[in-house]
XYZ file of C-alpha atoms in Angstrom:
351
model
C -66.797 41.090 0.793
C -67.634 44.476 2.302
C -68.170 44.582 6.048
C -70.315 47.576 6.964
C -71.436 46.470 10.428
C -68.141 46.750 12.306
C -68.990 48.714 15.444
C -66.480 51.103 17.021
C -66.393 50.930 20.818
C -65.559 53.976 22.922
C -66.211 52.819 26.508
C -64.647 50.059 28.666
C -66.422 46.699 28.461
C -66.088 43.179 29.889
C -65.227 40.535 27.308
C -67.283 37.826 29.055
C -70.591 37.607 30.887
C -71.090 35.954 34.277
C -71.233 32.493 32.637
C -67.912 32.981 30.849
C -69.561 33.365 27.444
C -68.915 36.223 25.053
C -70.610 39.425 26.152
C -72.501 40.698 23.060
C -71.705 44.275 24.103
C -67.992 43.460 23.724
C -68.254 42.707 20.007
C -66.587 45.549 18.155
C -63.289 47.337 17.684
C -61.554 50.283 19.316
C -58.577 52.599 18.888
C -57.285 51.972 22.418
C -57.588 48.866 24.628
C -61.031 48.901 26.282
C -61.813 45.212 26.848
C -61.360 43.534 30.227
C -60.524 39.933 29.379
C -62.348 38.288 32.299
C -61.968 34.745 30.937
C -63.241 31.823 33.007
C -64.122 28.148 32.648
C -63.601 26.175 29.414
C -60.354 24.615 30.629
C -57.988 23.873 27.764
C -59.659 26.347 25.411
C -58.455 29.556 27.071
C -55.574 31.318 25.325
C -53.683 34.240 26.810
C -50.523 35.557 25.234
C -48.469 38.641 24.503
C -46.096 38.503 21.543
C -43.575 41.277 20.951
C -41.383 41.608 17.872
C -38.448 44.022 17.722
C -37.290 44.494 14.166
C -34.878 46.414 11.971
C -33.184 45.454 8.720
C -30.510 43.379 10.487
C -32.214 42.102 13.632
C -35.382 40.122 14.273
C -36.331 39.423 17.883
C -39.500 37.819 19.234
C -40.589 37.577 22.866
C -43.612 35.409 23.644
C -45.387 35.187 26.989
C -48.164 32.613 26.675
C -50.615 30.723 28.886
C -52.867 28.104 27.264
C -54.164 26.607 30.538
C -52.204 23.365 30.457
C -48.927 24.995 29.390
C -47.079 28.259 29.835
C -44.170 29.508 27.770
C -41.621 32.292 27.992
C -39.894 32.245 24.611
C -37.171 34.420 23.109
C -35.998 34.130 19.508
C -33.156 36.181 18.020
C -31.969 36.232 14.411
C -29.358 38.466 12.800
C -29.538 38.208 8.979
C -26.042 39.560 8.256
C -24.278 36.897 10.327
C -26.857 34.116 10.300
C -26.775 33.989 14.100
C -29.933 32.469 15.579
C -30.862 31.701 19.174
C -34.149 30.201 20.320
C -35.149 29.701 23.952
C -38.551 28.085 24.530
C -38.775 26.493 27.985
C -42.253 25.177 28.877
C -43.994 25.594 32.232
C -46.563 22.852 32.940
C -49.993 24.329 33.683
C -48.497 27.852 33.423
C -47.657 27.831 37.123
C -46.378 31.190 38.335
C -47.651 33.127 35.319
C -49.285 36.483 36.137
C -51.429 38.157 33.467
C -53.323 41.408 33.217
C -56.961 41.371 32.138
C -56.653 44.588 30.144
C -54.048 45.116 27.442
C -51.707 48.053 27.911
C -52.331 48.358 31.651
C -50.358 46.930 34.571
C -47.548 44.403 34.863
C -47.160 40.763 33.827
C -44.374 38.571 35.132
C -43.041 35.109 35.787
C -40.130 34.287 38.102
C -38.432 30.943 38.756
C -41.320 28.960 37.206
C -39.549 28.415 33.879
C -36.053 26.992 33.573
C -33.379 26.675 30.876
C -30.739 24.139 31.766
C -30.285 24.523 35.502
C -31.182 28.211 35.641
C -34.429 30.189 35.790
C -35.906 32.443 33.124
C -37.447 35.612 34.527
C -39.735 37.875 32.503
C -41.440 41.164 33.293
C -43.645 43.301 31.024
C -44.667 46.627 32.530
C -46.991 49.039 30.750
C -46.606 52.727 31.502
C -48.412 55.642 29.827
C -45.364 56.541 27.714
C -43.749 53.128 27.132
C -43.824 49.377 27.628
C -40.821 48.053 29.556
C -39.791 44.472 28.763
C -37.135 42.527 30.631
C -36.079 38.908 30.190
C -33.149 37.313 31.996
C -31.751 33.785 31.836
C -28.392 32.876 33.360
C -27.886 29.636 31.468
C -28.706 29.198 27.804
C -26.847 27.282 25.109
C -25.335 30.611 23.971
C -24.536 32.020 27.404
C -26.425 34.411 29.692
C -29.394 36.264 28.198
C -30.238 39.842 29.200
C -33.025 41.634 27.335
C -33.950 45.099 28.596
C -35.916 47.342 26.235
C -38.473 50.133 26.291
C -41.052 50.357 23.503
C -42.081 53.988 23.294
C -45.767 54.938 23.212
C -46.187 58.483 21.840
C -49.034 60.528 23.265
C -52.241 59.838 21.323
C -50.860 56.722 19.620
C -53.654 54.369 18.500
C -53.817 50.594 18.025
C -56.273 48.032 16.670
C -58.331 46.244 19.322
C -61.054 43.910 18.074
C -63.189 40.943 19.092
C -63.607 38.113 16.573
C -66.912 36.352 17.441
C -66.988 32.794 16.115
C -69.821 32.100 18.582
C -70.827 33.056 22.116
C -68.684 30.159 23.403
C -65.681 30.581 21.094
C -64.191 34.009 20.491
C -60.948 35.952 20.369
C -59.971 39.418 21.566
C -56.816 40.752 19.983
C -54.800 43.943 20.289
C -52.453 44.679 17.402
C -49.956 47.515 17.711
C -46.949 48.625 15.684
C -44.834 51.592 14.519
C -43.462 52.163 18.050
C -39.755 52.893 18.474
C -37.588 50.634 20.626
C -34.581 51.549 22.748
C -32.456 49.431 25.053
C -30.204 46.411 24.655
C -30.208 42.662 24.154
C -27.198 40.541 25.035
C -26.717 36.805 24.777
C -23.352 35.250 25.480
C -20.703 37.527 23.973
C -23.118 39.209 21.549
C -24.756 42.542 22.326
C -27.326 44.465 20.306
C -27.896 48.113 21.252
C -31.209 49.502 20.051
C -32.353 53.082 19.560
C -29.032 54.882 19.912
C -28.772 58.256 18.194
C -27.754 57.817 14.564
C -28.645 54.125 14.461
C -31.343 52.620 12.298
C -34.732 52.688 14.023
C -35.838 49.447 15.644
C -39.613 49.059 15.681
C -41.846 47.295 18.169
C -44.808 45.199 17.017
C -47.318 43.736 19.481
C -49.897 40.956 19.275
C -52.102 40.399 22.325
C -54.570 37.503 22.420
C -57.226 36.666 24.993
C -60.002 34.240 24.190
C -61.656 30.837 24.067
C -60.465 29.201 20.873
C -61.791 26.555 18.583
C -59.657 23.427 18.275
C -58.811 23.816 14.573
C -57.503 27.229 13.461
C -55.780 28.628 10.411
C -54.856 32.277 10.060
C -52.803 34.905 8.271
C -51.094 37.765 10.029
C -48.792 40.448 8.683
C -47.286 43.588 10.121
C -44.796 46.245 9.130
C -43.369 49.493 10.473
C -41.284 52.225 8.914
C -41.095 55.610 7.249
C -43.072 56.335 4.077
C -41.674 58.184 1.085
C -43.239 61.443 2.296
C -41.870 61.094 5.823
C -44.937 59.717 7.605
C -44.545 56.904 10.133
C -46.582 53.969 8.823
C -47.775 50.754 10.402
C -49.310 47.888 8.433
C -51.673 45.427 10.121
C -53.254 42.691 7.994
C -55.092 39.519 9.006
C -57.140 36.827 7.377
C -58.655 33.360 7.140
C -59.965 32.790 10.668
C -61.939 36.049 10.673
C -63.920 35.257 7.524
C -67.671 35.083 8.054
C -67.596 36.700 11.507
C -68.367 40.260 10.394
C -65.097 41.537 11.876
C -61.465 41.495 10.777
C -57.935 42.371 11.891
C -57.118 44.866 9.133
C -55.931 48.416 9.760
C -53.355 51.029 8.860
C -51.550 53.368 11.227
C -50.267 56.676 9.848
C -48.399 58.978 12.242
C -50.062 57.223 15.163
C -53.629 57.505 13.833
C -55.502 54.244 13.179
C -57.372 53.824 9.888
C -59.689 50.791 10.068
C -60.223 48.675 6.947
C -63.775 47.293 7.019
C -63.430 44.344 4.655
C -61.352 41.215 4.178
C -58.114 41.521 2.223
C -56.840 39.264 -0.546
C -53.602 37.354 0.091
C -51.395 35.846 -2.619
C -48.385 33.684 -1.628
C -47.037 30.141 -1.943
C -47.105 27.993 1.217
C -44.668 25.509 -0.333
C -42.259 28.275 -1.395
C -42.597 30.858 1.397
C -39.619 32.990 0.326
C -41.444 34.029 -2.813
C -43.197 37.441 -2.564
C -46.336 37.790 -0.427
C -48.899 40.191 -1.855
C -51.814 41.714 0.060
C -54.462 43.886 -1.603
C -57.815 45.403 -0.745
C -60.110 44.086 -3.507
C -63.090 46.171 -2.373
C -61.933 49.619 -1.321
C -58.504 49.714 -2.951
C -56.952 50.943 0.308
C -54.014 48.515 0.269
C -51.598 47.264 -2.364
C -48.531 45.876 -0.611
C -45.867 43.269 -1.350
C -43.474 41.683 1.131
C -40.123 40.522 -0.258
C -38.983 37.883 2.258
C -35.373 37.077 3.084
C -35.855 34.725 6.045
C -38.404 32.003 6.838
C -38.963 31.146 10.471
C -40.580 27.760 10.048
C -41.796 25.725 12.995
C -43.671 22.431 13.053
C -44.782 20.396 16.067
C -47.049 17.352 16.196
C -47.797 15.560 19.474
C -50.837 13.294 19.440
C -53.954 15.382 18.796
C -51.952 18.624 19.015
C -50.216 20.068 15.976
C -48.808 23.443 14.971
C -47.088 24.604 11.802
C -46.147 28.170 10.936
C -44.272 29.893 8.146
C -43.370 33.391 9.369
C -41.320 35.222 6.763
C -39.352 38.410 7.423
C -38.336 41.054 4.919
C -39.422 44.437 3.577
C -42.776 45.786 2.425
C -43.331 48.082 -0.540
C -46.523 49.503 -2.002
C -49.266 52.019 -1.301
C -51.980 52.563 1.281
C -54.797 55.096 1.372
C -55.833 56.838 4.582
C -59.423 57.530 5.686
C -59.044 61.078 4.368
C -58.072 59.768 0.922
C -54.356 60.538 1.127
C -52.186 58.117 -0.850
C -49.122 56.963 1.101
C -46.272 55.308 -0.807
C -43.658 53.255 1.018
C -40.620 51.135 0.269
C -38.276 49.117 2.511
C -40.706 49.030 5.444
C -39.496 46.192 7.679
C -41.951 43.521 8.739
C -43.237 40.000 8.305
C -46.136 37.849 7.151
C -47.276 34.419 8.268
C -49.676 31.560 7.832
C -50.342 29.387 10.881
C -52.128 26.026 10.947
C -52.949 24.886 14.466
C -54.868 22.133 16.212
C -54.575 22.646 19.955
């Protein structure tokens, strides 16, 4: 299906009107964050989160800072493929007490201190956006693996663009998302006696991938998301951003390419081919309309999670590996890539 009505926004806009419903003027997409997520009302339906992934060929790290009204979470997940080491810290905070969010992505500081605890010790998180970088710090004195200290900077080159888009299911249910990738990471992560130094000269590049969500969700949701970052065969820095399922029929999607920091919007839904029951088989994503994307992820690790509590349920297969294939820029340039690190997922949620 071709989507020709996607509107590009160029001026700041409020996501909601005075009643807390979707502002029709906010429907569209932009190359930089322009939406002020002034969510209100609809208790239990509001979702606010920032998800960061730091990835190279031998390290996968995820940091999640989420507020879903009745629950807050500061989560850190670390996996090293070569050793099999995995650590997962997911302490809940009832009613997201102590959580501080920004209304506009990429601006200001978010933090939580002493509201979330692991064992007998607090988990402190701070995400600070500056013009040239995002600074992320997480500290926890007592985890099952020992003290956690995460201190990284995700560089933001001048002129770097990201995908920012509103998905309008209705005026009462909608989602603003900011998707960013292909940003270099430097800093360190230590947990117990393990330390991972990122971004040192001569080391493999670690890439930062961001997913921001602000919206009033429907109860039953199913989506695809995929991202990748790396260097193409010709030397260009490429970022892959693919979405699907929950955007269908809305007139907007979460599909874009980033080449050397320039965003190239894809204005139609993509076709996904994978096996939910065998998630480590290849995942293939193509553009059946414009031919702008032909990419295959070869997974090596499945991060599978499943939770069911009463009327709430969540199940996700997020597979990590390397992307290979071709993309075509807005100017018609064919970009070939191989061994671009990234992931793909399907999520099935009722919450």
